[in-house]
Amino acid sequence: MSLTLSTLTTTNRRIFWAATFIAASIVFSFGWACALPLVGFAAVAALTTARREALLLTGAVWFANQAVGFLFLHYPTDAMTLFWGGALGVIALMSCESAGLLARRFPGFAGGLAAFLAAFVVYESLILAVTAATGPGVDHFTAPIISRIFFINLGAFATLLMLKAAAAAVAYRNAAKTFASRPI
């Protein structure tokens, strides 16, 4: 018997999805460094997994991004960088939770869209609040910059959902072949 997604147990499929999710975050981390689309990851985690698992996945994505940043991209190790690293983790978890709340409230496409938008609004609002509280100023919160961040996150959100849908289609196709009636 060959190993396909349809032959994996539900637990193994969840592990496979988590590994794929974290691997994607590592790839994105090398591409966008500290601009990792945490909103996209948090919203997809909230849409595709149970609440606890979504928070764990979001935390794992944040941790993988921080590991890549400090180990390979040579983030500075000053107090402000460490503070912002931790703040981004907490903000990502809050974004995931807000996405999950709306995803559970509104089903289907509307729920997915609402989850992404809620995660983005929470994420950017909290980034703005922390920036204002720590004093460097909020001059860089301009429409072009926020728009760019929005579209990076939207692209990651769509890509991750397509990846999940493709894996589900492959699993379903393999399962359909396995259980299809065969002529005698």
Short mmCIF file of C-alpha atoms in Angstrom, two decimals:
data_model
loop_
_atom_site.label_atom_id
_atom_site.label_comp_id
_atom_site.label_asym_id
_atom_site.label_seq_id
_atom_site.Cartn_x
_atom_site.Cartn_y
_atom_site.Cartn_z
CA MET A 1 0.00 0.00 0.00
CA SER A 2 1.41 3.40 -0.94
CA LEU A 3 1.53 6.29 1.49
CA THR A 4 -0.89 9.03 0.49
CA LEU A 5 -2.71 11.70 2.42
CA SER A 6 -5.84 9.54 2.43
CA THR A 7 -3.97 6.67 4.14
CA LEU A 8 -2.79 8.89 6.99
CA THR A 9 -4.76 8.95 10.21
CA THR A 10 -6.44 12.17 11.25
CA THR A 11 -3.71 12.81 13.81
CA ASN A 12 -1.01 12.31 11.22
CA ARG A 13 -2.82 14.63 8.80
CA ARG A 14 -2.87 17.30 11.49
CA ILE A 15 0.83 16.78 12.11
CA PHE A 16 1.47 16.95 8.36
CA TRP A 17 -0.51 20.22 8.15
CA ALA A 18 1.35 21.68 11.13
CA ALA A 19 4.72 20.72 9.62
CA THR A 20 3.72 22.21 6.26
CA PHE A 21 2.48 25.35 7.98
CA ILE A 22 5.70 25.82 9.97
CA ALA A 23 7.87 25.03 6.93
CA ALA A 24 5.98 27.70 4.97
CA SER A 25 6.61 30.17 7.80
CA ILE A 26 10.34 29.43 7.66
CA VAL A 27 10.39 30.02 3.90
CA PHE A 28 8.42 33.25 4.34
CA SER A 29 10.77 34.29 7.17
CA PHE A 30 13.76 34.18 4.86
CA GLY A 31 11.82 36.21 2.28
CA TRP A 32 10.22 38.83 4.51
CA ALA A 33 12.25 38.61 7.74
CA CYS A 34 10.45 40.68 10.38
CA ALA A 35 7.60 41.40 7.95
CA LEU A 36 6.42 37.79 8.14
CA PRO A 37 2.67 37.78 7.35
CA LEU A 38 1.66 36.67 10.84
CA VAL A 39 -1.91 37.82 10.18
CA GLY A 40 -2.26 35.47 7.23
CA PHE A 41 -0.87 32.56 9.23
CA ALA A 42 -3.01 33.36 12.29
CA ALA A 43 -6.22 33.64 10.26
CA VAL A 44 -5.58 30.39 8.37
CA ALA A 45 -4.72 28.60 11.61
CA ALA A 46 -7.99 29.84 13.11
CA LEU A 47 -9.95 28.71 10.04
CA THR A 48 -8.39 25.27 9.63
CA THR A 49 -7.82 23.98 13.15
CA ALA A 50 -9.45 23.91 16.57
CA ARG A 51 -8.90 26.89 18.85
CA ARG A 52 -6.09 25.40 20.96
CA GLU A 53 -4.31 24.00 17.92
CA ALA A 54 -4.66 27.34 16.10
CA LEU A 55 -3.01 29.19 18.96
CA LEU A 56 -0.23 26.58 19.14
CA LEU A 57 0.33 26.80 15.37
CA THR A 58 0.43 30.59 15.48
CA GLY A 59 2.90 30.46 18.35
CA ALA A 60 5.02 27.93 16.43
CA VAL A 61 5.03 30.17 13.35
CA TRP A 62 6.11 33.14 15.48
CA PHE A 63 8.82 31.05 17.16
CA ALA A 64 10.13 29.74 13.82
CA ASN A 65 10.28 33.31 12.51
CA GLN A 66 12.19 34.49 15.57
CA ALA A 67 14.59 31.53 15.32
CA VAL A 68 15.30 32.28 11.65
CA GLY A 69 15.73 35.96 12.45
CA PHE A 70 18.15 35.56 15.32
CA LEU A 71 20.04 32.51 14.04
CA PHE A 72 20.31 33.26 10.32
CA LEU A 73 19.30 36.85 9.61
CA HIS A 74 21.33 38.28 12.49
CA TYR A 75 18.64 40.28 14.25
CA PRO A 76 20.24 42.52 16.88
CA THR A 77 19.95 41.26 20.45
CA ASP A 78 19.28 44.58 22.16
CA ALA A 79 16.43 45.01 24.62
CA MET A 80 14.10 46.75 22.15
CA THR A 81 14.45 44.00 19.54
CA LEU A 82 13.78 41.33 22.16
CA PHE A 83 10.80 43.31 23.45
CA TRP A 84 9.34 43.63 19.95
CA GLY A 85 9.90 39.94 19.30
CA GLY A 86 7.84 39.07 22.35
CA ALA A 87 5.24 41.71 21.56
CA LEU A 88 4.80 40.32 18.06
CA GLY A 89 4.20 36.87 19.52
CA VAL A 90 1.49 38.12 21.86
CA ILE A 91 -0.08 40.25 19.10
CA ALA A 92 -0.07 37.28 16.71
CA LEU A 93 -1.88 35.16 19.30
CA MET A 94 -4.46 37.91 19.85
CA SER A 95 -4.94 38.17 16.09
CA CYS A 96 -5.46 34.42 15.89
CA GLU A 97 -8.03 34.56 18.66
CA SER A 98 -9.94 37.40 16.99
CA ALA A 99 -9.93 35.48 13.70
CA GLY A 100 -11.20 32.39 15.48
CA LEU A 101 -14.02 34.28 17.17
CA LEU A 102 -15.35 35.54 13.85
CA ALA A 103 -14.73 32.27 12.02
CA ARG A 104 -16.88 30.47 14.61
CA ARG A 105 -19.58 33.13 14.38
CA PHE A 106 -19.83 33.41 10.58
CA PRO A 107 -19.59 30.29 8.41
CA GLY A 108 -18.27 29.92 4.89
CA PHE A 109 -16.58 32.52 2.74
CA ALA A 110 -17.96 35.43 4.79
CA GLY A 111 -16.52 33.91 7.95
CA GLY A 112 -13.14 33.43 6.33
CA LEU A 113 -13.04 36.98 5.06
CA ALA A 114 -14.25 38.34 8.40
CA ALA A 115 -11.62 36.27 10.21
CA PHE A 116 -8.81 37.64 8.06
CA LEU A 117 -10.00 41.24 8.34
CA ALA A 118 -10.44 40.97 12.11
CA ALA A 119 -6.98 39.50 12.51
CA PHE A 120 -5.50 42.29 10.39
CA VAL A 121 -7.29 45.08 12.27
CA VAL A 122 -6.32 43.65 15.66
CA TYR A 123 -2.71 43.11 14.57
CA GLU A 124 -2.19 46.57 13.11
CA SER A 125 -4.08 48.31 15.94
CA LEU A 126 -1.93 46.63 18.56
CA ILE A 127 1.27 47.32 16.61
CA LEU A 128 0.22 50.98 16.46
CA ALA A 129 -0.58 51.02 20.20
CA VAL A 130 2.74 49.42 21.18
CA THR A 131 4.64 51.72 18.82
CA ALA A 132 2.94 54.78 20.32
CA ALA A 133 3.59 53.53 23.86
CA THR A 134 7.29 52.80 23.31
CA GLY A 135 7.96 56.21 21.87
CA PRO A 136 9.61 55.87 18.45
CA GLY A 137 6.66 57.60 16.79
CA VAL A 138 3.98 56.46 14.42
CA ASP A 139 5.05 58.41 11.33
CA HIS A 140 5.61 55.19 9.38
CA PHE A 141 1.94 54.18 9.73
CA THR A 142 1.03 55.53 6.30
CA ALA A 143 -1.57 54.25 3.86
CA PRO A 144 1.01 52.90 1.37
CA ILE A 145 2.87 50.96 4.07
CA ILE A 146 -0.27 49.56 5.69
CA SER A 147 -1.62 48.67 2.24
CA ARG A 148 1.58 46.82 1.39
CA ILE A 149 1.42 44.88 4.66
CA PHE A 150 -2.25 44.12 4.02
CA PHE A 151 -1.56 42.69 0.56
CA ILE A 152 1.42 40.64 1.76
CA ASN A 153 -0.80 39.13 4.45
CA LEU A 154 -3.69 38.63 2.03
CA GLY A 155 -1.36 36.84 -0.39
CA ALA A 156 -0.06 34.56 2.37
CA PHE A 157 -3.63 33.94 3.57
CA ALA A 158 -4.79 32.95 0.08
CA THR A 159 -1.68 30.84 -0.59
CA LEU A 160 -2.03 28.91 2.67
CA LEU A 161 -5.74 28.30 2.09
CA MET A 162 -5.02 27.06 -1.45
CA LEU A 163 -2.32 24.76 -0.07
CA LYS A 164 -4.78 23.34 2.46
CA ALA A 165 -7.46 22.93 -0.22
CA ALA A 166 -5.03 21.20 -2.58
CA ALA A 167 -3.98 18.76 0.14
CA ALA A 168 -7.63 18.05 0.95
CA ALA A 169 -8.41 17.50 -2.74
CA VAL A 170 -5.51 15.08 -3.10
CA ALA A 171 -6.60 13.21 0.02
CA TYR A 172 -10.20 13.06 -1.18
CA ARG A 173 -9.17 11.96 -4.69
CA ASN A 174 -7.00 9.19 -3.29
CA ALA A 175 -9.75 8.12 -0.91
CA ALA A 176 -12.30 8.16 -3.72
CA LYS A 177 -10.03 5.93 -5.83
CA THR A 178 -9.49 3.57 -2.93
CA PHE A 179 -13.19 3.14 -2.16
CA ALA A 180 -14.53 3.25 -5.72
CA SER A 181 -16.30 0.13 -6.87
CA ARG A 182 -14.17 -1.96 -9.16
CA PRO A 183 -15.54 -3.97 -12.06
CA ILE A 184 -15.29 -7.71 -11.65
#
